[in-house]
Each structure stands twice: as structure tokens, then as C-alpha cells.
Amino acid sequence: MEQNTYFNQLREYVRTLKTVPEINAVQYGDHLTGVYLDGYNSLISQADAETQKILTKVMDDAG
């Protein structure tokens, strides 16, 4: 989930760039900033909350 979310946010950032040198300077693993980091953090937080709900339900059903 984290890698997919990172990739999607990085791809959105790249789409805003205007020149080939700007685009070529981007590498997978670069730190996200601004709205792209905010988007990443928001999506990961949502995924974590959903995972916790599922785990809680599984544990409650098992116990």
C-alpha cells in the first residue's frame, strides 16, 4: 500500500513538471513534499485506520 501510494503521488508530481530536465531529475525514492506528501500521509492514515478496524473485528470474532 505504501509503495503504491508513494508511486501515485510521485506520478502526480511529475505530471506538473514542464521541462525534460525537470522530469529527468526525478528519481523513485525522492522525498515527497507539499500537497503530494500531504496526500500520501492522508491516504496512508486512512488505510491504517481501515486495517485497524479489520484487525479489531477479527480479534473480537476470534475471542
C-alpha positions as MATLAB code, in Angstrom:
seq = 'MEQNTYFNQLREYVRTLKTVPEINAVQYGDHLTGVYLDGYNSLISQADAETQKILTKVMDDAG';
ca = [
       0.000    0.000    0.000;
       2.742    2.431    0.936;
       4.756    1.882   -2.243;
       1.678    2.140   -4.454;
       0.570    5.348   -2.730;
       4.074    6.805   -2.999;
       4.246    5.944   -6.703;
       0.860    7.542   -7.395;
       1.792   10.748   -5.584;
       5.182   10.923   -7.323;
       3.487   10.374  -10.687;
       1.081   13.248   -9.961;
       4.048   15.466   -9.129;
       5.862   14.517  -12.353;
       2.763   15.403  -14.347;
       3.085   19.011  -13.123;
       6.629   19.398  -14.451;
       7.140   21.294  -17.690;
      10.625   20.505  -18.964;
      12.521   17.338  -19.788;
      15.414   18.189  -17.414;
      12.926   18.651  -14.539;
      11.313   15.315  -15.301;
      14.659   13.548  -15.723;
      15.802   14.853  -12.338;
      13.030   12.964  -10.519;
      14.012    9.576   -9.149;
      11.948    6.920   -7.447;
      12.696    7.340   -3.766;
      12.835   11.139   -3.821;
      11.104   12.695   -0.841;
       7.566   13.900   -1.412;
       6.765   17.468   -0.389;
       3.800   19.809   -0.223;
       0.443   18.556   -1.415;
       1.988   15.272   -2.570;
       3.309   14.489    0.898;
       0.001   15.606    2.400;
      -1.874   13.338    0.004;
       0.413   10.416    0.796;
       0.028   10.898    4.554;
      -3.740   11.221    4.290;
      -4.140    8.070    2.217;
      -1.816    6.059    4.454;
      -3.676    7.245    7.547;
      -6.973    6.162    6.012;
      -5.543    2.768    5.097;
      -4.121    2.308    8.601;
      -7.487    3.157   10.156;
      -9.266    0.640    7.925;
      -6.675   -2.021    8.732;
      -7.147   -1.417   12.444;
     -10.926   -1.785   12.079;
     -10.484   -5.101   10.307;
      -7.982   -6.385   12.860;
     -10.224   -5.372   15.735;
     -13.177   -7.189   14.181;
     -11.105  -10.316   13.534;
      -9.814  -10.319   17.084;
     -13.285   -9.741   18.518;
     -14.714  -12.569   16.401;
     -11.886  -14.881   17.424;
     -12.105  -14.186   21.112;
];
